Coordinates of C-alpha atoms and ligand atoms in Angstrom, one line a residue:
M1 CA 0.0 0.0 0.0
D2 CA 1.4 3.4 -0.9
K3 CA 2.2 6.1 1.7
D4 CA -0.7 8.4 0.6
K5 CA -3.2 5.6 1.1
V6 CA -1.8 4.9 4.6
I7 CA -2.0 8.6 5.5
A8 CA -5.6 8.7 4.3
L9 CA -6.6 5.7 6.4
L10 CA -4.8 7.0 9.5
N11 CA -6.6 10.3 9.0
Q12 CA -10.0 8.6 8.9
D13 CA -9.0 6.9 12.2
L14 CA -8.0 10.2 13.6
E15 CA -11.4 11.7 12.7
G16 CA -13.1 8.7 14.4
E17 CA -11.1 9.2 17.6
H18 CA -12.0 12.9 17.6
G19 CA -15.7 12.0 17.4
A20 CA -15.3 9.5 20.2
I21 CA -13.6 12.0 22.5
V22 CA -16.5 14.5 22.1
Q23 CA -19.2 11.8 22.4
Y24 CA -17.7 10.4 25.6
L25 CA -16.9 13.8 27.2
S26 CA -20.4 15.0 26.6
H27 CA -21.8 12.0 28.3
A28 CA -19.4 12.3 31.2
Y29 CA -20.3 16.0 31.7
A30 CA -24.0 15.3 31.4
M31 CA -23.8 12.7 34.2
G32 CA -22.3 15.2 36.7
E33 CA -20.0 13.9 39.4
G34 CA -19.7 10.2 40.1
E35 CA -17.7 7.1 39.5
M36 CA -19.1 6.2 36.1
A37 CA -18.6 9.7 34.8
C38 CA -14.9 9.5 35.9
E39 CA -14.4 6.2 34.2
I40 CA -16.0 7.5 30.9
E41 CA -13.7 10.5 31.1
A42 CA -10.7 8.2 31.5
I43 CA -11.8 6.4 28.3
A44 CA -12.0 9.7 26.5
R45 CA -8.4 10.4 27.7
E46 CA -7.3 7.1 26.1
E47 CA -8.9 8.2 22.9
M48 CA -6.9 11.4 23.1
R49 CA -3.7 9.4 23.3
H50 CA -4.9 7.5 20.2
L51 CA -5.5 10.8 18.4
D52 CA -2.1 12.0 19.4
W53 CA -0.3 8.8 18.2
L54 CA -2.2 8.8 14.9
A55 CA -1.4 12.5 14.3
E56 CA 2.3 11.9 15.0
A57 CA 2.3 8.9 12.6
I58 CA 0.6 11.0 9.9
V59 CA 3.2 13.8 10.2
E60 CA 6.0 11.2 10.2
L61 CA 4.7 9.8 6.9
G62 CA 4.6 13.3 5.4
G63 CA 0.9 14.0 5.8
T64 CA -1.2 16.6 7.6
P65 CA -3.5 15.6 10.4
S66 CA -7.2 16.2 9.7
L67 CA -9.2 18.5 11.9
K68 CA -12.5 17.0 10.9
R69 CA -14.6 15.3 13.5
G70 CA -15.8 11.8 12.5
S71 CA -19.4 10.8 12.9
M72 CA -20.8 10.4 16.4
R73 CA -23.7 8.4 17.7
T74 CA -25.7 11.0 19.3
G75 CA -29.3 10.8 20.6
G76 CA -30.8 8.4 23.0
K77 CA -33.1 9.1 25.9
G78 CA -30.8 8.7 28.8
V79 CA -27.6 7.2 30.2
V80 CA -28.5 3.6 29.3
D81 CA -29.1 4.6 25.7
W82 CA -25.9 6.6 25.6
M83 CA -23.9 3.7 26.8
K84 CA -25.5 1.5 24.1
N85 CA -24.4 4.2 21.6
N86 CA -20.9 4.0 23.0
V87 CA -20.8 0.2 22.5
L88 CA -21.8 0.8 18.9
L89 CA -19.2 3.6 18.4
E90 CA -16.5 1.3 19.6
E91 CA -17.7 -1.3 17.1
D92 CA -17.6 1.4 14.4
A93 CA -13.9 1.8 15.2
M94 CA -13.0 -1.8 15.7
G95 CA -14.2 -2.9 12.3
P96 CA -12.0 -0.5 10.3
Y97 CA -9.0 -1.1 12.6
R98 CA -9.2 -4.8 12.0
E99 CA -9.4 -4.3 8.3
Q100 CA -6.5 -1.9 8.2
I101 CA -4.2 -4.2 10.2
K102 CA -4.7 -6.7 7.4
L103 CA -4.1 -4.1 4.6
V104 CA -1.3 -1.9 5.9
D105 CA 2.2 -3.4 5.5
D106 CA 4.2 -0.5 7.0
P107 CA 5.3 -2.3 10.3
K108 CA 5.2 0.8 12.4
A109 CA 1.7 1.8 11.3
K110 CA 0.5 -1.8 11.7
R111 CA 1.9 -2.0 15.2
L112 CA 0.2 1.3 16.1
L113 CA -3.2 0.0 14.8
Q114 CA -2.9 -3.2 16.8
R115 CA -2.1 -1.2 19.9
I116 CA -5.2 1.0 19.4
L117 CA -7.5 -1.9 18.5
A118 CA -6.6 -3.6 21.8
D119 CA -7.8 -0.5 23.7
E120 CA -11.0 -0.3 21.7
E121 CA -11.8 -3.9 22.5
S122 CA -11.3 -3.1 26.1
H123 CA -13.5 0.0 25.9
H124 CA -16.2 -2.1 24.1
G125 CA -16.3 -4.3 27.2
D126 CA -16.3 -1.4 29.6
F127 CA -19.3 0.3 27.8
A128 CA -21.2 -3.0 27.7
H129 CA -20.7 -3.2 31.5
F130 CA -21.8 0.5 31.8
V131 CA -25.1 -0.3 30.1
E132 CA -25.9 -2.7 32.9
K133 CA -24.4 -0.5 35.6
A134 CA -26.5 2.5 34.4
E135 CA -29.6 0.4 34.5
R136 CA -28.8 -0.9 38.0
E137 CA -27.8 2.4 39.4
R138 CA -30.5 4.3 37.6
A139 CA -27.9 6.8 36.3
V140 CA -29.5 10.0 35.1
D141 CA -28.8 13.0 32.9
V142 CA -28.3 15.9 35.3
R143 CA -28.3 18.7 32.8
G144 CA -31.0 21.3 32.9
S145 CA -32.5 23.7 30.5
R146 CA -31.3 27.0 32.1
D147 CA -30.4 29.4 29.3
D148 CA -29.5 32.8 30.5
R149 CA -26.4 35.1 30.1
V150 CA -24.3 33.0 32.5
V151 CA -25.0 29.8 30.6
Q152 CA -24.4 31.5 27.2
I153 CA -21.0 32.9 28.5
L154 CA -20.0 29.5 29.7
N155 CA -21.0 27.9 26.4
W156 CA -19.1 30.6 24.6
G157 CA -16.0 29.7 26.7
I158 CA -16.4 26.0 25.8
E159 CA -16.5 26.9 22.1
H160 CA -13.4 28.9 22.4
E161 CA -11.5 26.3 24.5
Y162 CA -12.4 23.5 22.0
T163 CA -11.2 25.7 19.1
V164 CA -7.8 26.4 20.8
I165 CA -7.4 22.8 21.8
L166 CA -7.6 21.8 18.1
Q167 CA -5.4 24.8 17.1
Y168 CA -2.6 24.1 19.6
L169 CA -2.6 20.4 18.9
F170 CA -2.4 21.1 15.2
H171 CA 0.4 23.5 15.7
S172 CA 2.2 21.1 18.0
Y173 CA 2.0 18.3 15.3
M174 CA 3.2 20.6 12.5
A175 CA 6.0 22.5 14.5
T176 CA 9.5 21.5 13.8
D177 CA 11.0 23.5 16.7
K178 CA 11.1 21.2 19.8
E179 CA 10.3 23.9 22.3
V180 CA 7.3 25.2 20.3
K181 CA 6.0 21.7 20.0
R182 CA 6.4 21.0 23.7
Q183 CA 4.7 24.3 24.7
M184 CA 1.8 23.9 22.2
E185 CA 1.1 20.4 23.6
D186 CA 1.4 21.7 27.2
Q187 CA -1.0 24.6 26.6
A188 CA -3.4 22.4 24.7
I189 CA -3.7 20.2 27.8
N190 CA -4.3 23.3 29.9
E191 CA -7.1 24.3 27.5
M192 CA -8.6 20.8 27.9
Q193 CA -8.7 21.6 31.7
H194 CA -10.5 24.9 30.9
L195 CA -13.1 23.1 28.8
G196 CA -13.7 20.6 31.6
W197 CA -14.1 23.2 34.3
L198 CA -16.5 25.3 32.2
A199 CA -18.6 22.3 31.2
E200 CA -18.8 21.0 34.8
K201 CA -19.7 24.4 36.1
L202 CA -22.4 24.7 33.4
V203 CA -24.0 21.4 34.3
G204 CA -23.8 22.4 38.0
L205 CA -25.8 25.5 37.1
S206 CA -28.4 23.4 35.3
G207 CA -27.3 24.3 31.8
S208 CA -26.3 22.1 29.0
P209 CA -22.8 22.2 27.4
R210 CA -22.6 22.6 23.7
I211 CA -19.3 21.2 22.4
E212 CA -18.7 22.9 19.1
H213 CA -15.8 24.8 17.8
T214 CA -15.1 27.7 15.4
G215 CA -12.4 28.2 12.8
V216 CA -8.9 26.7 13.6
D217 CA -5.8 28.5 12.4
Q218 CA -3.8 26.0 10.3
S219 CA -0.5 27.9 9.9
T220 CA 2.5 25.7 9.6
K221 CA 5.3 28.2 9.9
K222 CA 6.5 28.9 13.4
A223 CA 6.0 32.7 13.4
D224 CA 2.5 32.5 11.7
M225 CA 1.4 30.0 14.3
L226 CA 2.6 32.0 17.2
R227 CA 1.1 35.2 15.9
A228 CA -2.3 33.5 15.4
D229 CA -2.1 32.0 18.9
I230 CA -1.2 35.2 20.6
K231 CA -4.0 37.0 18.8
I232 CA -6.7 34.5 19.9
E233 CA -5.4 34.5 23.5
R234 CA -5.5 38.3 23.6
E235 CA -9.1 38.3 22.4
V236 CA -10.2 35.6 24.8
A237 CA -8.5 37.0 27.8
A238 CA -10.2 40.3 27.1
E239 CA -13.6 38.5 26.7
Y240 CA -13.2 36.5 29.9
D241 CA -12.3 39.7 31.7
R242 CA -15.4 41.5 30.4
A243 CA -17.6 38.5 31.1
S244 CA -16.4 38.2 34.7
K245 CA -17.3 41.9 35.3
E246 CA -20.8 41.3 33.9
I247 CA -21.5 38.2 36.0
T248 CA -22.7 38.5 39.6
E249 CA -22.3 34.8 40.8
A250 CA -19.0 34.7 42.8
D251 CA -18.1 31.2 41.8
V252 CA -18.5 31.7 38.1
K253 CA -16.6 35.0 38.4
S254 CA -13.6 33.4 40.1
L255 CA -13.6 30.6 37.6
L256 CA -13.5 33.0 34.7
D257 CA -10.7 35.1 36.4
R258 CA -8.7 32.0 37.0
I259 CA -9.0 30.9 33.3
R260 CA -8.3 34.5 32.2
D261 CA -5.0 34.6 34.2
Q262 CA -3.9 31.3 32.6
E263 CA -4.7 32.8 29.1
L264 CA -2.5 35.8 30.0
Y265 CA 0.3 33.3 30.9
H266 CA -0.1 31.6 27.5
I267 CA 0.3 35.0 25.8
E268 CA 3.7 35.4 27.6
V269 CA 4.8 31.9 26.7
F270 CA 3.9 32.3 23.1
S271 CA 5.5 35.8 22.9
D272 CA 8.7 34.5 24.3
L273 CA 8.8 31.8 21.6
L274 CA 8.3 34.4 18.9
K275 CA 11.3 36.5 20.0
Ligands
FE2_1 FE1 -9.7 5.1 20.1
FE2_2 FE1 -12.4 3.4 22.3
FE2_3 FE1 -8.3 28.4 27.8

């Protein structure tokens, strides 16, 4: 199989992992605090590692990692249905991985696919178990339908964080400078924390997180990446600052201030790298 074909297959897998991460995280957030939500989040983190490995492999083969999100199995009336959807999503992944392992002859890519498949088989078992557990424990969707300014601001924050997670990951994969790569990855992880904090706060306030993103900067030159990243950080720091002054709830205010301060830190880190 030629290199371009392998890159195309790995990119399809990458898109699938992206969809799985968002599907599982939205379930974990919607279930609030609790053991099962934590375990689902841990599975989402394993999918993030898959995404990372696939992206690195794609770049190593001379390709560009896709930013598209693969199809998700949304819908379902409650936690039991969601867990059934997750079982199906794992099956959606396992089939192609098994096929590709037969087709791909590049030993490194084959080994990677086998490694990922083993995880998906294990997730498949976990979710099958969660179907029963959710029935037994009567796990519920704890989201509410509150939709005021606070909820809108938190959802705006989630949209921003999701966008920069993708942007910094993309920049980290494409960067050739080791320090830029390391910092981009580090800050992407920090943005994942922000997304989690905002989503958990939102559900705690009886809102419903909307996990969508806006346009991602796809620069590949160091200076262009850093300029785009500094620009978006400046905008968002100003917006968090403005929003915090508008809001009266003390806990939301302090969360937004904490995130704003970390965005200000990102601006300094990126500006140093640009020097
Ligand atoms: Fe995966
Ligand atoms: Fe999985
Ligand atoms: Fe952030």
